[in-house]
Structures are given as C-alpha cells and as structure tokens.
PDB file of C-alpha atoms in Angstrom:
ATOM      1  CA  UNK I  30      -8.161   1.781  -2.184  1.00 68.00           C
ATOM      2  CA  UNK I  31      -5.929  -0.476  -0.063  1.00 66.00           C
ATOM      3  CA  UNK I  32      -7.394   1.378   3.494  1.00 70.00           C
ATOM      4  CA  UNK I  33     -11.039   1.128   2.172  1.00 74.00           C
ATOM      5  CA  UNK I  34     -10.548  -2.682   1.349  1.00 74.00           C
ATOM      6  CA  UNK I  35      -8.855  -3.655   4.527  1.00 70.00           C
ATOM      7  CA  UNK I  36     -11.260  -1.489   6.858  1.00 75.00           C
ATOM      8  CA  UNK I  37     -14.356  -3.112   4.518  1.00 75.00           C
ATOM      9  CA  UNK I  38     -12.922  -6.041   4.753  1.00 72.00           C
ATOM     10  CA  UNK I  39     -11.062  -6.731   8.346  1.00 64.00           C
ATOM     11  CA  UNK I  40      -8.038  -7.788   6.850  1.00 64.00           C
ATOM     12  CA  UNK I  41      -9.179 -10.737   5.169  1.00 72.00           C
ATOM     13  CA  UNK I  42      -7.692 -10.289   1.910  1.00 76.00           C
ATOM     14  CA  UNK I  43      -4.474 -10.873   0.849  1.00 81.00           C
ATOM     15  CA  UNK I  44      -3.671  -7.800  -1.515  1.00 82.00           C
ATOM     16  CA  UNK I  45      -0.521  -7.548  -4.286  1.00 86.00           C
ATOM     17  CA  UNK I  46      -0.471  -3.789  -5.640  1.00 87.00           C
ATOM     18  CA  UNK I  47       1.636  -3.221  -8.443  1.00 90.00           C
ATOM     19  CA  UNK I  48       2.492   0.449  -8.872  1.00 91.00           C
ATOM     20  CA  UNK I  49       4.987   1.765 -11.747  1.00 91.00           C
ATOM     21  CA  UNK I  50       6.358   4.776  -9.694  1.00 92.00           C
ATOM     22  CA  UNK I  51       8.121   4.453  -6.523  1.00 93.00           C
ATOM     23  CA  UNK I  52       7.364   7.682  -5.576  1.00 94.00           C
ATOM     24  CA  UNK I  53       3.459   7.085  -5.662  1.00 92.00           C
ATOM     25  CA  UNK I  54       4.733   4.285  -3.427  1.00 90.00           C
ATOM     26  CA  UNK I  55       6.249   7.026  -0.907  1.00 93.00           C
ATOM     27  CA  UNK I  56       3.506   9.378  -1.219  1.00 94.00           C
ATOM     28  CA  UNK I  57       1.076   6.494  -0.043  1.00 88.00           C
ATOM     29  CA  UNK I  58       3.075   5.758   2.905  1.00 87.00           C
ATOM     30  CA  UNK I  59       3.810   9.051   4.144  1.00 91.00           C
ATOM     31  CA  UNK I  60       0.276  10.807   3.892  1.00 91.00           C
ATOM     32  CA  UNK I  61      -2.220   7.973   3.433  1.00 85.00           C
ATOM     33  CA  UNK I  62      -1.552   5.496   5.973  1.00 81.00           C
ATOM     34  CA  UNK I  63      -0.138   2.766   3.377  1.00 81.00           C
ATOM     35  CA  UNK I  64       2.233   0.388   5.234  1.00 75.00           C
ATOM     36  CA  UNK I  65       3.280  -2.861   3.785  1.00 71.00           C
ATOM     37  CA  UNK I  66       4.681  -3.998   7.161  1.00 64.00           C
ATOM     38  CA  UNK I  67       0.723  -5.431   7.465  1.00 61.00           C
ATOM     39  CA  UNK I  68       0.284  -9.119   6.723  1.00 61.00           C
ATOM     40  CA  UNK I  69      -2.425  -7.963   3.738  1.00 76.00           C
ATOM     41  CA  UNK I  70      -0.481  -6.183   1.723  1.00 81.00           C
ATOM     42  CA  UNK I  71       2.167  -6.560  -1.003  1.00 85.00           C
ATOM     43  CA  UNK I  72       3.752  -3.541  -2.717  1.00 88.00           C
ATOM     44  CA  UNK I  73       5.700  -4.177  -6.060  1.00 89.00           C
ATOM     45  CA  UNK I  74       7.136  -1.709  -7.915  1.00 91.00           C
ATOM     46  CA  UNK I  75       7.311  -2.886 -11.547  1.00 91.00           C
ATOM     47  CA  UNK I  76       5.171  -2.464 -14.609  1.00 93.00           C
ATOM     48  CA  UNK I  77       1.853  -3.801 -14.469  1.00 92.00           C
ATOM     49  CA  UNK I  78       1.769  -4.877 -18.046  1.00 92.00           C
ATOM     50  CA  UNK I  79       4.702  -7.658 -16.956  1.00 91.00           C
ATOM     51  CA  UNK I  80       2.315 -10.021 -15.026  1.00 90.00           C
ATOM     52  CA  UNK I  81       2.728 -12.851 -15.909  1.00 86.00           C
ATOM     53  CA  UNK I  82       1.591 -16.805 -14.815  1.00 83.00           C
ATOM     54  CA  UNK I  83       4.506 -19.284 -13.947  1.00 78.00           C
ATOM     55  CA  UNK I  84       3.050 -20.962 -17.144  1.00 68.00           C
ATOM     56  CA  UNK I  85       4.179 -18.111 -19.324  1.00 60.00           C
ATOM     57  CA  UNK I  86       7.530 -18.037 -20.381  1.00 59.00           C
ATOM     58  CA  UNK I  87       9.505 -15.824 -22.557  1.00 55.00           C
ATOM     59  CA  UNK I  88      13.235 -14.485 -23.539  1.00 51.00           C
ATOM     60  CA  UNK I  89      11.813 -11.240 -22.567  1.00 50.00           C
ATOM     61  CA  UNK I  90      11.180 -12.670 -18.563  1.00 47.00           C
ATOM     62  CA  UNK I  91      14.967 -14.744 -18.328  1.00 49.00           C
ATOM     63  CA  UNK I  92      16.874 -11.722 -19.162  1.00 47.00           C
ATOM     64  CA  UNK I  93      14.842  -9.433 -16.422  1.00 49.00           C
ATOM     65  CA  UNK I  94      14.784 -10.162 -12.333  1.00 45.00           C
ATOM     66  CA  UNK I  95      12.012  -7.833 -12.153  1.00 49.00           C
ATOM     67  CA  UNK I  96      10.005  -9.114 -13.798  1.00 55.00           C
ATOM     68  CA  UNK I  97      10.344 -12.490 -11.627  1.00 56.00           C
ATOM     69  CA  UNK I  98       8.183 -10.433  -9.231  1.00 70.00           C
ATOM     70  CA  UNK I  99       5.131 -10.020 -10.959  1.00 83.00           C
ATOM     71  CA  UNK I 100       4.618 -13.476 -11.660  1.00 88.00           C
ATOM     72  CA  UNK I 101       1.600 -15.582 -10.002  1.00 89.00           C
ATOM     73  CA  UNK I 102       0.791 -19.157 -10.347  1.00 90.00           C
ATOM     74  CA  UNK I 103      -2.382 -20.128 -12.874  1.00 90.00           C
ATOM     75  CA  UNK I 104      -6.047 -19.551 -11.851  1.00 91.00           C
ATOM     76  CA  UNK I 105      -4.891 -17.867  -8.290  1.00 92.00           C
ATOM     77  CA  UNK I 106      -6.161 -14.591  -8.194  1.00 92.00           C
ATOM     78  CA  UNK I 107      -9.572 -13.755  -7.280  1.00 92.00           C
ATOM     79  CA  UNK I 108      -9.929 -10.098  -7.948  1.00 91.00           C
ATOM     80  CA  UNK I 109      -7.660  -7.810 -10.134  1.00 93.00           C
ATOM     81  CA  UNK I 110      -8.130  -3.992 -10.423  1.00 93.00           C
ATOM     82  CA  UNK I 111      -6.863  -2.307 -13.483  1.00 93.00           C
ATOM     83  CA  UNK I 112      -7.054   1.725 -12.469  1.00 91.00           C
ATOM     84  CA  UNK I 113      -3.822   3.158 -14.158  1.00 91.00           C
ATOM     85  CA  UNK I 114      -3.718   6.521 -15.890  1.00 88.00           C
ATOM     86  CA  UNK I 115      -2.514   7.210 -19.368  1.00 86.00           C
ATOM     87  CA  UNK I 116      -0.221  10.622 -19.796  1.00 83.00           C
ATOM     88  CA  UNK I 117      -1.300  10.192 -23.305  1.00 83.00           C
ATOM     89  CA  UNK I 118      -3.545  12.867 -23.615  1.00 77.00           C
ATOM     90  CA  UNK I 119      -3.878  12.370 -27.293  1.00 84.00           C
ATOM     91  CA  UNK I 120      -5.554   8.783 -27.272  1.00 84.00           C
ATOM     92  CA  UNK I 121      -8.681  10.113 -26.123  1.00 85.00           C
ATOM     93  CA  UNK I 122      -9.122   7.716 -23.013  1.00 89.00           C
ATOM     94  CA  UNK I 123      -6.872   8.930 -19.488  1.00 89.00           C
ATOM     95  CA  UNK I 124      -7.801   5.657 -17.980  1.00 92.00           C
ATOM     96  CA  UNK I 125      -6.560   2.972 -18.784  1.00 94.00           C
ATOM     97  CA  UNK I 126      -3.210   3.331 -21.035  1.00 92.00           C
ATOM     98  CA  UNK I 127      -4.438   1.284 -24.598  1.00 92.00           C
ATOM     99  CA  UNK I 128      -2.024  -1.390 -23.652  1.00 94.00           C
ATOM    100  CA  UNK I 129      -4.226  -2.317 -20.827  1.00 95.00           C
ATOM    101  CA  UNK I 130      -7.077  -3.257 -22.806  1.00 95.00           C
ATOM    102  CA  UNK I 131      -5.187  -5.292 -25.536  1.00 96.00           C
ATOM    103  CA  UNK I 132      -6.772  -8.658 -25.894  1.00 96.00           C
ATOM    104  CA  UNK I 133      -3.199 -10.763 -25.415  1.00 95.00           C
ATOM    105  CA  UNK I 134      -3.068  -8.709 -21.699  1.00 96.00           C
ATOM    106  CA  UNK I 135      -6.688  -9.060 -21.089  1.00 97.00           C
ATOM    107  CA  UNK I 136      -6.294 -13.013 -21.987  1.00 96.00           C
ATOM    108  CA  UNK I 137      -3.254 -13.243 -19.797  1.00 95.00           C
ATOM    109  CA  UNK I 138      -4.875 -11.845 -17.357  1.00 95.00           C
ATOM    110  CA  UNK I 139      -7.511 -14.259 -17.354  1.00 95.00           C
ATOM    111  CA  UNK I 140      -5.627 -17.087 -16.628  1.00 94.00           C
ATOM    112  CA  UNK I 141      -4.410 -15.655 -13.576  1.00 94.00           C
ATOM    113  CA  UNK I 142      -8.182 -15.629 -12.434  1.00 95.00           C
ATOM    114  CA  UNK I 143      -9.812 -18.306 -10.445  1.00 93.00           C
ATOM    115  CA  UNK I 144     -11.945 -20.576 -12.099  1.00 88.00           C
ATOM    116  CA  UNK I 145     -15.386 -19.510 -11.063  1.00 88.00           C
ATOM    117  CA  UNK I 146     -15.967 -16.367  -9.612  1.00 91.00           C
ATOM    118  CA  UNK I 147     -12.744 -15.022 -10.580  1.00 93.00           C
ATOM    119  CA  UNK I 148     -12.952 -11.166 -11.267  1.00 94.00           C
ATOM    120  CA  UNK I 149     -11.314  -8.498 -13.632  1.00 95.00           C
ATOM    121  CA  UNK I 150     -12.518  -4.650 -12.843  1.00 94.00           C
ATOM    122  CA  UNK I 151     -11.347  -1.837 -14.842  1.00 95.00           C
ATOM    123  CA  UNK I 152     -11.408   1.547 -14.246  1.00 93.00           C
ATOM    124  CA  UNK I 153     -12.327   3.249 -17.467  1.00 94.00           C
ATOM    125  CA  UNK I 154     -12.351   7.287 -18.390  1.00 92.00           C
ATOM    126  CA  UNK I 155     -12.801   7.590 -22.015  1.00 90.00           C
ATOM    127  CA  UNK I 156     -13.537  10.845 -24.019  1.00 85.00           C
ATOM    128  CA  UNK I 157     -13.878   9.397 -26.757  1.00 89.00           C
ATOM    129  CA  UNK I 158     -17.180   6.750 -27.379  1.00 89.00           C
ATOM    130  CA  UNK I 159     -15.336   4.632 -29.723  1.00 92.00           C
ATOM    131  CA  UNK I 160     -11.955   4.180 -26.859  1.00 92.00           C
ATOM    132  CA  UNK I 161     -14.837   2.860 -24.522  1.00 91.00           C
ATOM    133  CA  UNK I 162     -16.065   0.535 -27.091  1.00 92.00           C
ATOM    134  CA  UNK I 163     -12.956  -0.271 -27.862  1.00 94.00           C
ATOM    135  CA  UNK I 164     -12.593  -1.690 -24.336  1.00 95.00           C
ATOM    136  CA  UNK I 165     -15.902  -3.245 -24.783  1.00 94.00           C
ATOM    137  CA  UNK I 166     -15.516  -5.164 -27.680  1.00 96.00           C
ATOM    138  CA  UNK I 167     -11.650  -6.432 -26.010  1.00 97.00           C
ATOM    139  CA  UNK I 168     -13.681  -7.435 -23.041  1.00 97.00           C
ATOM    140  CA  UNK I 169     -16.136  -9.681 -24.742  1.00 96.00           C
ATOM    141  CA  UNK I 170     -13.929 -11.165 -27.122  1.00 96.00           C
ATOM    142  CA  UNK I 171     -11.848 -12.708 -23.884  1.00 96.00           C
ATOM    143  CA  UNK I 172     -15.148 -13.197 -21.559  1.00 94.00           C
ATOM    144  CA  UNK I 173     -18.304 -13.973 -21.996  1.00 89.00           C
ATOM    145  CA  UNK I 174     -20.628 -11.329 -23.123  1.00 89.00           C
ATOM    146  CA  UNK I 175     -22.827 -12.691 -20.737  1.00 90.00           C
ATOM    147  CA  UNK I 176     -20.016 -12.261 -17.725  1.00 93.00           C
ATOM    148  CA  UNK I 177     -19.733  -8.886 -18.221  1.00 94.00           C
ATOM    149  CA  UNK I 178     -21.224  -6.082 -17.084  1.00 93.00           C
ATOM    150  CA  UNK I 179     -20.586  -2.132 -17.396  1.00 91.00           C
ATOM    151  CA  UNK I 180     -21.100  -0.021 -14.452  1.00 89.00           C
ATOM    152  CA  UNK I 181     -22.152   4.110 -15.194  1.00 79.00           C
ATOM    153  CA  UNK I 182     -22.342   7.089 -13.394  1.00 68.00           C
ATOM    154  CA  UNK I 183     -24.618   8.163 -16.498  1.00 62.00           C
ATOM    155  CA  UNK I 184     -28.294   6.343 -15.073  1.00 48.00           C
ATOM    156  CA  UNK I 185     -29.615   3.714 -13.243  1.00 46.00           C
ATOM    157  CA  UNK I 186     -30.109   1.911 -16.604  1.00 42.00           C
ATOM    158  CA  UNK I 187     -26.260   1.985 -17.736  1.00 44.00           C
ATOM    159  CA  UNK I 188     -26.718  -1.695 -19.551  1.00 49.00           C
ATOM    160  CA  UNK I 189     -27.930  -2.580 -22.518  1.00 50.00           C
ATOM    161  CA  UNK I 190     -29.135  -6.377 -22.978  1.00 47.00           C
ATOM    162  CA  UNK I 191     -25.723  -7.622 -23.975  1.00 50.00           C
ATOM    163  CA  UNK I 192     -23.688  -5.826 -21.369  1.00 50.00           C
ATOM    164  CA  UNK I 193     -22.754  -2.868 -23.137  1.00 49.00           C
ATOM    165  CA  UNK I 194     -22.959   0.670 -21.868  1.00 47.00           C
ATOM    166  CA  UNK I 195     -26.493   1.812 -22.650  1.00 45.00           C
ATOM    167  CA  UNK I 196     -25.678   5.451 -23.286  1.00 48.00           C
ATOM    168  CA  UNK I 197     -23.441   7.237 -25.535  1.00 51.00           C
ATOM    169  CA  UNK I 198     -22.538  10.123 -22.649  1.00 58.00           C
ATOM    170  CA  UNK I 199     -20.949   7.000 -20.427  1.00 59.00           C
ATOM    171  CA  UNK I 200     -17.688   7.425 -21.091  1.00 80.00           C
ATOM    172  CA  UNK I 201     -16.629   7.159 -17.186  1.00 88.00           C
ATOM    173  CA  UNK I 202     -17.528   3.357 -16.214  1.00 93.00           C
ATOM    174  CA  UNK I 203     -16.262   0.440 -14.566  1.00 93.00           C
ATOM    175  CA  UNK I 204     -16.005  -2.836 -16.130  1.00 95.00           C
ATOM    176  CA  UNK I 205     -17.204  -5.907 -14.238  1.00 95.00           C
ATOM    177  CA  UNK I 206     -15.748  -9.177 -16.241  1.00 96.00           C
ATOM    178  CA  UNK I 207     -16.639 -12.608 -13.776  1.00 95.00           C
ATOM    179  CA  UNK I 208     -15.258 -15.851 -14.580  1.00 91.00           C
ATOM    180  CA  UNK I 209     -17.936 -18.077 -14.470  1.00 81.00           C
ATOM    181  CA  UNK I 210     -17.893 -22.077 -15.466  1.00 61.00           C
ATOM    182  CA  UNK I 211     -21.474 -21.433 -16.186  1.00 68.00           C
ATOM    183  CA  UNK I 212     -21.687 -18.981 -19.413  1.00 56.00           C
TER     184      UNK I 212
END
C-alpha cells in the first residue's frame, strides 16, 4: 500500500504504518521494496489498538515505553487506514479484529483526525451480515451518518440513502468516514 501511495502520490505524504509483527516488517523490506530509510515513511512496530493523542492519558501508557510511540498530537492526522486481519476465525468477520470497530477506538481515533476533511477508511471482510452492521452502526454512532459512506464490490449501487450498504451479499466493503465541520 505504502509503494502504491508514494508512486500515486510523488512522495508527498508523510506516512506512519503501525504493524503488530516485526516479521511482516522484514518480509516488506526484503521482497516488496519497503524501506523506511525514505523521508515518507515511518514504521512502528506496536499494537495498533495503543494509539493514542498526547491528550489521552492513562496508568496503562506511564508504565509502557512502547506505547510512547504510537502517540500523535490532537486533530493531526489526515488519513488513517484500518486493514488488519483477525485470526479469529470464529467471529465471523477476518477483517478487522472486533476491537477495531469498538466505539471508544473509533472515537479515539477521531480525535486524531483533522478537523475538516479528516478521514478514517476501513477495510472490512465480514461473513457474517450482522459483523458488517455491526461496524455500521459503530461508525455512525461516532460520525455523522451523513459523513459516511460504504464502498462494495457487490454493484454500482452499494449505498442506501443513509450510507449503509445497500445489499445483504456486501459483506467485503470499505468504509469511508470524513470529518466534516459541515454535517
């Protein structure tokens, strides 16, 4: 994803992947080109689910230097991807893990946005309908129905009025959630 964005984009982003497994990390740089020795790119390895905002501050966060590197300063971000797999085959969605989706993680995610135009994608793969609305109904609760929208490899018509996934077979979509001063 990195090499798409910074050949899309000419190296005008400024890019902070957070990846739980340092061997993913290895595997990247060895046989896809990944090298963090460019000026766009910032490898941590650390659990996603510890971002944090400078703001935030727990017990959890003093007792861990780790987790001093995933932290980013209020409203700074302009685009976060979420596209982490679950080994939970059980839940009924590979992608993302459940915790991803909680509204407390999609709230403090949120704040790390910008104020207008700031924008959360995730990468969703449910099998089961009520996982993806699940997911929905997280999503709308922290933004605006009206700042969302749900992207389907189902149709051309994957949106119902309100956002929501039109059909019942879309159970592979992308969720677009825009910060917007305006809704």
């Amino acid at each position: 994803l990195h090499n798409f964005m910074d050949a899309f984009f000419k190296s005008q982003l400024h890019i902070t992947a957070i990846e739980l497994d340092p061997g993913i990390v290895s595997i990247a740089n060895e046989h896809f080109g990944l090298s963090e020795s460019e000026m766009s790119l910032n490898v941590i390895v650390g659990d996603g689910l510890h971002v944090k905002s400078f703001a935030t501050n727990s017990e959890d966060d003093e007792n861990s230097t780790s987790s001093l590197n995933l932290r980013f300063q209020p409203s700074s971000i302009s685009l976060i991807v979420i596209d982490v797999d679950s080994k939970d085959t059980s839940v009924g969605m590979s992608c993302p893990p459940i915790s991803f989706i909680s509204e407390s993680y999609l709230e403090n995610l949120k704040g790390l946005l910008i104020a207008d135009g700031g924008m959360l994608v995730i990468n969703v793969s449910a099998r089961d309908p009520e996982k993806l609305h699940e997911v929905q109904r997280n999503v709308y609760q922290v933004f605006s129905p009206r700042s969302v929208f749900i992207s389907s490899d189902c149709d051309n018509h994957a949106n119902d009025k309100g956002g929501r996934a039109a059909s019942s077979e879309a159970l592979n979509v992308v969720v677009f959630a825009v910060l917007n001063t305006n809704c």
